[in-house]
Short mmCIF file of C-alpha atoms and ligand atoms in Angstrom, two decimals:
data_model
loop_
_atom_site.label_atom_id
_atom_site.label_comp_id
_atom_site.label_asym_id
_atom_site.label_seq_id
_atom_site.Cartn_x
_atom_site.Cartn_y
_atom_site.Cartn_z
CA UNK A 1 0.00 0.00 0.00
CA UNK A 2 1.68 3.24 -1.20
CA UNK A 3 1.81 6.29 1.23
CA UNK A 4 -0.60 8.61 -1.45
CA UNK A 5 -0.72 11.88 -0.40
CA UNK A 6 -3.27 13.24 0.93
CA UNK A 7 -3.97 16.78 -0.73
CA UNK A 8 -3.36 17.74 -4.92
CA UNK A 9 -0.69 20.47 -5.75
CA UNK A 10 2.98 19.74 -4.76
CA UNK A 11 3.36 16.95 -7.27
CA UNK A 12 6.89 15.94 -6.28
CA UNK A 13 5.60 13.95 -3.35
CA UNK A 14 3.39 11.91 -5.33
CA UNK A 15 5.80 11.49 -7.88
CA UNK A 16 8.13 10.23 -5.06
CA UNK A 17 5.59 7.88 -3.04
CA UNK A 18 5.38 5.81 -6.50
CA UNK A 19 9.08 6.03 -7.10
CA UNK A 20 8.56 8.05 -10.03
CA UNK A 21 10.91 10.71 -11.41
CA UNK A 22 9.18 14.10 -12.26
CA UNK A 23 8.83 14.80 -16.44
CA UNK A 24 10.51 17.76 -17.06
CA UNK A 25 7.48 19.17 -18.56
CA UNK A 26 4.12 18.29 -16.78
CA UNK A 27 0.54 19.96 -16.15
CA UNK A 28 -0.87 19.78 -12.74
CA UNK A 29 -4.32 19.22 -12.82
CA UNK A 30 -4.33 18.51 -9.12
CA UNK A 31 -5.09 21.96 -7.36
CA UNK A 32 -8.43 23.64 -8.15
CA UNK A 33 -7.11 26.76 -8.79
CA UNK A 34 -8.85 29.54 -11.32
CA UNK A 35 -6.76 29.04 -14.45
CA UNK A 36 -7.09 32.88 -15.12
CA UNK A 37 -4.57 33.41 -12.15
CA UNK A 38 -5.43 36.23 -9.76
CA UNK A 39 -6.73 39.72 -10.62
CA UNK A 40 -4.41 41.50 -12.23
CA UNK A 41 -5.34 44.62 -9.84
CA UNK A 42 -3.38 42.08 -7.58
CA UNK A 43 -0.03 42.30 -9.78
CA UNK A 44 -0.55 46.19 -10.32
CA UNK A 45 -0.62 46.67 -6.03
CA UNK A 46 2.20 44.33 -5.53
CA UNK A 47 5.13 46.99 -4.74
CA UNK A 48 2.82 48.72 -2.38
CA UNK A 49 1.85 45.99 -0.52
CA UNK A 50 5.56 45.39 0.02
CA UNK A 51 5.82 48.46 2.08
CA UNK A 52 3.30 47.15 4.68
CA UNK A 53 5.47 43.49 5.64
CA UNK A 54 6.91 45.90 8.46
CA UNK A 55 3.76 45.93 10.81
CA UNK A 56 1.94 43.84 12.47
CA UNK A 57 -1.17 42.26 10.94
CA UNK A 58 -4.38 43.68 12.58
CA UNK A 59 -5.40 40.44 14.65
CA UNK A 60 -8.97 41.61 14.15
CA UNK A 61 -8.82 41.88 10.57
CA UNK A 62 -11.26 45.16 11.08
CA UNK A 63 -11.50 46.16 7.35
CA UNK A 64 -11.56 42.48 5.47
CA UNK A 65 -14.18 41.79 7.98
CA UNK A 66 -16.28 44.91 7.20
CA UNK A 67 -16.06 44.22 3.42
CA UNK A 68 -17.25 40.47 3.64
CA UNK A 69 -20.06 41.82 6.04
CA UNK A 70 -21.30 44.47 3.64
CA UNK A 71 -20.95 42.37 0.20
CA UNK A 72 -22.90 39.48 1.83
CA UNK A 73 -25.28 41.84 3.68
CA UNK A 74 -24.47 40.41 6.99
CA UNK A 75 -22.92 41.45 10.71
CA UNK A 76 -19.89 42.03 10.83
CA UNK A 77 -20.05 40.28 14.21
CA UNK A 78 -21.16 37.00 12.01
CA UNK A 79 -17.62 37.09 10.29
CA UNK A 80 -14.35 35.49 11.39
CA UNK A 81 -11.26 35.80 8.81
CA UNK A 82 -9.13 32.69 8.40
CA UNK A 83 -5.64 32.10 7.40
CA UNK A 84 -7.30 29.80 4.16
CA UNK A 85 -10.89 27.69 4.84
CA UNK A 86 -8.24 25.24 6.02
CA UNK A 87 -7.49 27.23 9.12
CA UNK A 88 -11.05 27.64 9.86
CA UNK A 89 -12.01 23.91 9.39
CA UNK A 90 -9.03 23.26 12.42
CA UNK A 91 -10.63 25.81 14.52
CA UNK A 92 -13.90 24.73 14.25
CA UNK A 93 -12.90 20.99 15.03
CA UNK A 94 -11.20 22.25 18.24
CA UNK A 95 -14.74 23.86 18.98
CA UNK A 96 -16.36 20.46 18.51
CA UNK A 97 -13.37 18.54 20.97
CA UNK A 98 -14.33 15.06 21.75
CA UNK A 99 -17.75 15.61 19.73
CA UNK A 100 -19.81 12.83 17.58
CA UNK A 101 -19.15 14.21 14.06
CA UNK A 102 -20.99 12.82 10.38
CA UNK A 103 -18.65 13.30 7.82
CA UNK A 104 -20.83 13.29 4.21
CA UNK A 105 -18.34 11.51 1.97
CA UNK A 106 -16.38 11.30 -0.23
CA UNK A 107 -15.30 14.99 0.70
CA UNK A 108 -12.46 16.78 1.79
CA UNK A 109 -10.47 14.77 3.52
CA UNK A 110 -9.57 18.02 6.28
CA UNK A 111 -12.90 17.95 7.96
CA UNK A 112 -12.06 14.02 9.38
CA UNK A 113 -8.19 14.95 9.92
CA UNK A 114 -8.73 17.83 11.89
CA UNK A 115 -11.84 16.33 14.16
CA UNK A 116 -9.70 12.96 14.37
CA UNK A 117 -6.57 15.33 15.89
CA UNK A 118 -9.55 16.77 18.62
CA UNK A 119 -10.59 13.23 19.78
CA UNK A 120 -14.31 13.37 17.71
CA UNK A 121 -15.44 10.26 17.17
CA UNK A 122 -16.15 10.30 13.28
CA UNK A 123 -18.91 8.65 11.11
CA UNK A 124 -19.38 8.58 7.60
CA UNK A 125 -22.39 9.08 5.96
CA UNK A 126 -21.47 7.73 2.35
CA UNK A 127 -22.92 8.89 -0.95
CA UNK A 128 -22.89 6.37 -3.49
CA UNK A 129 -21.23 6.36 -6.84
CA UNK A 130 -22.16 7.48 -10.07
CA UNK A 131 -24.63 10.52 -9.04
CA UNK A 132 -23.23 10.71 -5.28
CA UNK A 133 -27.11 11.49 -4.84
CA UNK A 134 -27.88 13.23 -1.32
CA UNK A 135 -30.87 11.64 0.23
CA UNK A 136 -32.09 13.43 3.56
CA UNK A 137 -34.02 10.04 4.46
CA UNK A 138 -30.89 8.25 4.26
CA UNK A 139 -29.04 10.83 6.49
CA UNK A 140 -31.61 11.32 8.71
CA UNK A 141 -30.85 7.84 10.88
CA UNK A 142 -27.43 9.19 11.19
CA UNK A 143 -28.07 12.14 12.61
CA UNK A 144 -29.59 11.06 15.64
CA UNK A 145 -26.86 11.31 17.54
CA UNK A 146 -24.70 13.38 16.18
CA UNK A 147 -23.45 16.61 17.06
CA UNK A 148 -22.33 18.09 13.63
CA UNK A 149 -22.28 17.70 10.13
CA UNK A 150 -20.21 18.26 7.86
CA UNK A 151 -21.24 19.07 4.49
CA UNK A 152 -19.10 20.49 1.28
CA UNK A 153 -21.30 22.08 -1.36
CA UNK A 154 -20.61 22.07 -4.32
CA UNK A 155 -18.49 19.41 -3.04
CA UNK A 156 -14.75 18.57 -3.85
CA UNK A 157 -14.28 16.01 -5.19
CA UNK A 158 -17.34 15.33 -7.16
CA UNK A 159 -18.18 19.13 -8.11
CA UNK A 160 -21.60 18.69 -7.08
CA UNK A 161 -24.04 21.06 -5.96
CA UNK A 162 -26.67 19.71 -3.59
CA UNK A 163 -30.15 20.99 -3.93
CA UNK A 164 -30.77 24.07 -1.80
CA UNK A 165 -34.51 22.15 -0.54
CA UNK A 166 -32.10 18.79 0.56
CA UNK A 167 -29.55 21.61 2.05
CA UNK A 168 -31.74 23.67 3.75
CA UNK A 169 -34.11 20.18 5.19
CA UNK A 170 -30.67 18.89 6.85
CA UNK A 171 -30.05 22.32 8.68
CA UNK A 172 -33.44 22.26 9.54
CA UNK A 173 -33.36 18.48 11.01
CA UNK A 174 -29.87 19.09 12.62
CA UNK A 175 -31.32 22.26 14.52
CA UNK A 176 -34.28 20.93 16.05
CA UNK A 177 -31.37 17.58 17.20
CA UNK A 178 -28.98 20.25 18.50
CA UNK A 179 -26.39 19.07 15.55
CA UNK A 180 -24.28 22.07 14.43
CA UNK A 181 -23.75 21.86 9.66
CA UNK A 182 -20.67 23.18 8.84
CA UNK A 183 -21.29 24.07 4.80
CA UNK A 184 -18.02 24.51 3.28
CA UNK A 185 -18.43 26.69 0.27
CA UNK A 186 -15.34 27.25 -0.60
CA UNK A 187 -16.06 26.64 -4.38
CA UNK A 188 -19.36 28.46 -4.43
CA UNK A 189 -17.91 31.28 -6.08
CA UNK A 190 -17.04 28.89 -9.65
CA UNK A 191 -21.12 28.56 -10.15
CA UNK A 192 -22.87 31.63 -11.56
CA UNK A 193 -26.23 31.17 -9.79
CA UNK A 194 -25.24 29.63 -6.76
CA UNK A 195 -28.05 30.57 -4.25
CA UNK A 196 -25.65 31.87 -0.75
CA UNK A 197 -26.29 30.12 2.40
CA UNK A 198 -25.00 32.99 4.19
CA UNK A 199 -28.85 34.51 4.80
CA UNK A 200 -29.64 31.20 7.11
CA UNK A 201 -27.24 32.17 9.63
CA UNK A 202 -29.73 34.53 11.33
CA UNK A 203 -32.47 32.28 11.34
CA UNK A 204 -29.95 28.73 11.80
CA UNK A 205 -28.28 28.97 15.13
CA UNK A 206 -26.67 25.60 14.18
CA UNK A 207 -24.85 26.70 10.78
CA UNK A 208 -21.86 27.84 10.37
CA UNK A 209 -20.23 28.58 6.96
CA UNK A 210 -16.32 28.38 5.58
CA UNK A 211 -15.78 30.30 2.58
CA UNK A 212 -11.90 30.24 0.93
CA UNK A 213 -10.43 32.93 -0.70
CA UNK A 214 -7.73 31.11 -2.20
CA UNK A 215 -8.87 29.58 -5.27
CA UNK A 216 -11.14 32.04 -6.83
CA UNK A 217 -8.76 34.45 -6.31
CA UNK A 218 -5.72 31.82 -7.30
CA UNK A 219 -3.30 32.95 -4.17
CA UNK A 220 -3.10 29.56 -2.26
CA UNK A 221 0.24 30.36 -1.61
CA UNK A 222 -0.85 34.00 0.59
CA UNK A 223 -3.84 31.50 2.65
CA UNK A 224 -6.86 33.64 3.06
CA UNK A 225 -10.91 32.56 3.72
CA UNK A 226 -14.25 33.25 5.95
CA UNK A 227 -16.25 31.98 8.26
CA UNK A 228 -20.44 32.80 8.81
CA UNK A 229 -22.12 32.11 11.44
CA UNK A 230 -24.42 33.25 14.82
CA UNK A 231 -21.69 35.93 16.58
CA UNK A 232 -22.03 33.24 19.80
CA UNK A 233 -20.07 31.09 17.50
CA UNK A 234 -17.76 33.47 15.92
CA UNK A 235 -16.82 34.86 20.17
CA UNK A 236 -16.78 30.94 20.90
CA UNK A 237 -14.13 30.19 18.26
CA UNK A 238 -12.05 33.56 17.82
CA UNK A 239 -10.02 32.63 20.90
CA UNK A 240 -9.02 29.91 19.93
CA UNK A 241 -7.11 31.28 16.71
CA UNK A 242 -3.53 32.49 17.03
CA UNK A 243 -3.45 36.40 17.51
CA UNK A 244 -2.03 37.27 13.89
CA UNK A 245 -3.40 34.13 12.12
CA UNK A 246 -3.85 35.98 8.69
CA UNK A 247 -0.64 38.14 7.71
CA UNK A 248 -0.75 41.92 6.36
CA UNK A 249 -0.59 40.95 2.35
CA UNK A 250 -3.37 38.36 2.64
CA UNK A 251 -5.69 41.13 4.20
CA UNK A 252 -5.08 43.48 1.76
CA UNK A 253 -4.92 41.30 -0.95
CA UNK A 254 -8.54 40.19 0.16
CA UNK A 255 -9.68 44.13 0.66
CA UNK A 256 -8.87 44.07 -3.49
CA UNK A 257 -10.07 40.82 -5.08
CA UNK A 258 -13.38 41.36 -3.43
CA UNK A 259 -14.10 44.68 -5.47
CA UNK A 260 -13.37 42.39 -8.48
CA UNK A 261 -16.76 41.38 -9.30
CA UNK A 262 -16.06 41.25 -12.77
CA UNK A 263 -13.50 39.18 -12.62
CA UNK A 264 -15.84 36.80 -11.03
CA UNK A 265 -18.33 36.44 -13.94
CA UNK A 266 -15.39 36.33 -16.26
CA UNK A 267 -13.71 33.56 -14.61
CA UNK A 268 -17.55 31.62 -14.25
CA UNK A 269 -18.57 32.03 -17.63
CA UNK A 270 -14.68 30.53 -18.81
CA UNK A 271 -15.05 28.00 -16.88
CA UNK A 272 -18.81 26.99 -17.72
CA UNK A 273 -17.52 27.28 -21.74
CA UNK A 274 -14.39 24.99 -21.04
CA UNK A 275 -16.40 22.68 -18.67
CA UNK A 276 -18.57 22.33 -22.03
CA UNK A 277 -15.38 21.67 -24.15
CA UNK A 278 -14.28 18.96 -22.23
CA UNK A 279 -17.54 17.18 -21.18
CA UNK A 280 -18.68 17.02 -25.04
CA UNK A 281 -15.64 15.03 -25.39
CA UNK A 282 -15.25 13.35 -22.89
CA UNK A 283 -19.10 11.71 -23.57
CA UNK A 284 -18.01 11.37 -26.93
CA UNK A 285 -15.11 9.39 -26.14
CA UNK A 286 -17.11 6.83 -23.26
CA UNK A 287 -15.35 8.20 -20.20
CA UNK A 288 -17.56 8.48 -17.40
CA UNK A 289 -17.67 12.10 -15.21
CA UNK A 290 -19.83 13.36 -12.45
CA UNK A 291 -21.75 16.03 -13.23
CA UNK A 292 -20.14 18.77 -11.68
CA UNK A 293 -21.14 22.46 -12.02
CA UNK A 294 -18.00 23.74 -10.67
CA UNK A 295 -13.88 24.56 -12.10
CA UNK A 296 -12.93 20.18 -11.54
CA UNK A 297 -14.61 17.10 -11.86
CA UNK A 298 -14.14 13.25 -11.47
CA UNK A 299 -13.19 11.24 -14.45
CA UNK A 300 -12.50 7.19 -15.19
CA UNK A 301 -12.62 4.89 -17.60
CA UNK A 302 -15.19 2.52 -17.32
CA UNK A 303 -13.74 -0.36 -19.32
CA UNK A 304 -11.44 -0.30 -16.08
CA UNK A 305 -12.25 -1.68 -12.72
CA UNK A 306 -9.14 -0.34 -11.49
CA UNK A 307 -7.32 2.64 -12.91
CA UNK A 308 -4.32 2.85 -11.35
CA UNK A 309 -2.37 1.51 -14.92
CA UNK A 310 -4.55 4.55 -16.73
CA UNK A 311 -3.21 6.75 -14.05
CA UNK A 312 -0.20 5.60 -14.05
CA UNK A 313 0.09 6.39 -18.25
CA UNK A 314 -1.24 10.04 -17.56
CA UNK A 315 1.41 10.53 -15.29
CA UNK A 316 4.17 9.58 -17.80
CA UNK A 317 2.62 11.80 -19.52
CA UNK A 318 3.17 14.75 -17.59
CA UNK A 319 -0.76 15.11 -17.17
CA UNK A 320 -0.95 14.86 -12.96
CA UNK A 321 -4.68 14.22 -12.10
CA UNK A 322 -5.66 14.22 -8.15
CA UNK A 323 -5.62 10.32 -6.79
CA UNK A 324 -8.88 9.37 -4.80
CA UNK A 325 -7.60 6.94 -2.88
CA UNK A 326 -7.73 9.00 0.26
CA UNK A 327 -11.43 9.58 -0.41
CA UNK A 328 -13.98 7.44 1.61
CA UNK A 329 -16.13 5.61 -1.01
CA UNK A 330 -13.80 6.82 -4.09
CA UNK A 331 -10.44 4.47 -3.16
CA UNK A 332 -8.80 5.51 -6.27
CA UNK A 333 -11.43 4.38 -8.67
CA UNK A 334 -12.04 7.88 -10.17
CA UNK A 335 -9.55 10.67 -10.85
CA UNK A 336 -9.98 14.04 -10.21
CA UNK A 337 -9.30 16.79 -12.78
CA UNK A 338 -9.17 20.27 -12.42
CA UNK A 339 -10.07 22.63 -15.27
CA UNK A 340 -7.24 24.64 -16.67
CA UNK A 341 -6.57 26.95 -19.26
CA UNK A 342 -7.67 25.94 -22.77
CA UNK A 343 -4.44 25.35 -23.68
CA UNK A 344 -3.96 22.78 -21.14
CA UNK A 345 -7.03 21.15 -21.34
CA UNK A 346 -6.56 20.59 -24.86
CA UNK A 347 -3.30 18.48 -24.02
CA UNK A 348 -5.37 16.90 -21.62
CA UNK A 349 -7.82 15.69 -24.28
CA UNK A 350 -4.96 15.14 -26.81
CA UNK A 351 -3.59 12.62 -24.39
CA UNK A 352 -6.62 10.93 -23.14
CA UNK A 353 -7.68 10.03 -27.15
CA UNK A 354 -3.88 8.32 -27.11
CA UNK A 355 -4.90 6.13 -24.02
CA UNK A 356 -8.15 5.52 -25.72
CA UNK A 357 -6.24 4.81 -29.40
CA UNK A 358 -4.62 1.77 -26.91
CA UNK A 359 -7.38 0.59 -24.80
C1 PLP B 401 -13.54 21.79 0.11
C2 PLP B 401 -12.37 22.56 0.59
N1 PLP B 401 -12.50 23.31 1.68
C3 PLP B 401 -11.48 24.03 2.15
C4 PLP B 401 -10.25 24.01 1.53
C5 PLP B 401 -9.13 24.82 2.10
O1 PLP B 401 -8.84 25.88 1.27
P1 PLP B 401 -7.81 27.00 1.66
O2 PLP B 401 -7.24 26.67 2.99
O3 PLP B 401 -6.79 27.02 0.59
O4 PLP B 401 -8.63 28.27 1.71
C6 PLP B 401 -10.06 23.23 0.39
C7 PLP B 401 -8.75 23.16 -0.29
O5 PLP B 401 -8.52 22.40 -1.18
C8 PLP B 401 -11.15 22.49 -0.11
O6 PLP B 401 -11.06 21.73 -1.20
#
């Protein structure tokens, strides 16, 4: 059993788990990241952000937190900044210490790490492959004793987006059974019309919301999301983050992608055309995909039971896809793309009708 790692991006460590050399030419398609790269107000502001690495961060994150509040017409008391959704996820496991936890799977595989490192006692509820449907009936049982959810919509990996009636039943349910729902939106922003949970936390005392900033925005590297929720929750979990979690760039750098609105619709109509581009052919050429709405999706070839030797030819390649064997219900029978520039996605294609020319 290899040691897979356990998040996309850095593609030398997978490489090096399957004793692999890295091509010298290679396209990760690993890390959901927008493939327009960030604003280019970001570029422009660069030098003057430079100036600002010689204070402190404010711990409170006043502004970034009164910017969130206003463009999601919420309190600012309902907003806690994170350094990346990832930060947020660890705080709000620490919250829920030694809690019964439902993990809906296959999801991010965080959510379980962190609440495993807080002694929660974890359960999965698992969706089942092709349509990874979400049945409230079929949750319902699990809930009983539970004492949160977790829930990722549109989730990663698939790239689906759950109904809003199925979402907003399960907060519902979990309220009246005292079970907090932590939504994690963090790819909310890839779907034009995605209907923003953020509303429900005044009438939900149980939700709370993680938003990232990273991949939108494409600055994984500075770490930046949100958090939504009742401001009991936000006072019960902001001492329990380090004092200057987020650092001075990421702030500002969040201050300016959220005026980009255009940028936004630019980068969810590209993606929405390329998703197209690549679905049409990937039909045409009999690979199965999930029906994702969002900027990656899950791929494999059915005439495979196993796909590790299809894979293992992509990666020769230089095409990286995301493994799935870390994902509850998945174990490695799908691959997860993300969608890149056209460029890319074109090699992408130009390689897969090779592996179909063999098999
Ligand atoms: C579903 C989901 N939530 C949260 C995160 C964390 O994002 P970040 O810490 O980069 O904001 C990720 C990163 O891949 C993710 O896929």
């Amino acid at each position: 059993m290899l040691n897979w790692p356990s998040h996309g991006s850095n593609p030398q460590h997978l490489f090096k788990s399957m004793g692999l050399s890295l091509p010298e030419m290679f396209i990760d398609f690993s890390a959901n990241i927008n493939p327009l790269g960030p604003p280019t107000a970001l570029k422009e502001k660069w030098n003057d952000f430079y100036q600002e690495i010689t204070v402190y961060p404010d711990p409170f994150a006043e502004n970034l937190k009164n910017r969130i509040a206003e463009s999601e017409q919420t309190s600012v008391n309902s907003i806690l900044i994170g350094n990346g959704g990832a930060e947020l996820i660890t705080l709000v496991a620490r919250f829920l210490s030694g809690k019964r936890v439902v993990v809906v799977e296959p999801s991010f595989s965080e959510y379980e790490k962190a609440c495993r490192a807080n002694k929660c006692e974890i359960q999965y509820h698992q969706l089942l492959e092709p349509n990874f449907e979400l049945s409230i009936d079929e949750l319902l049982p699990t809930l009983s004793s539970a004492d949160a959810l977790f829930l990722c919509n549109p989730n990663n990996p698939t790239g689906i987006q759950y109904p809003v009636s199925t979402v907003i039943s399960i907060i519902q349910e979990c309220e009246k059974q005292n079970c907090f729902v932590i939504l994690d939106e963090a790819f909310y922003d890839f779907l034009k019309d995605y209907q923003s949970f953020i509303p429900y936390i005044n009438k939900f005392s149980n939700l709370i919301i993680i938003r990232s900033m990273t991949k939108m925005f494409a600055i994984p590297g500075l770490r930046l999301g949100y958090l939504a929720a009742a401001p009991d929750i936000i006072a019960a979990l902001r001492p329990l983050q380090p004092h200057w979690s987020i650092n001075t760039i990421a702030l500002l750098a969040g201050e300016l992608c959220l005026q980009n609105k255009e940028f936004m619709n630019e980068t969810q109509v590209y993606i929405s055309e390329e998703r197209e581009r690549l679905f049409t052919f990937f039909k045409k050429n009999k690979f199965v995909i999930t029906s994702s709405q969002v900027n990656f999706y899950l791929l494999r070839d059915p005439n495979l039971q196993e796909q590790i030797s299809f894979f293992e030819f992509l990666l020769l390649k230089g095409i990286i896809p995301r493994h799935t064997f870390n994902f509850p219900g998945l174990e490695g029978n799908w691959l997860r793309f993300a969608i890149k520039s056209k460029e890319e996605n074109s090699k992408l294609m130009e390689v897969l009708l090779e592996w179909r020319q063999l098999h």
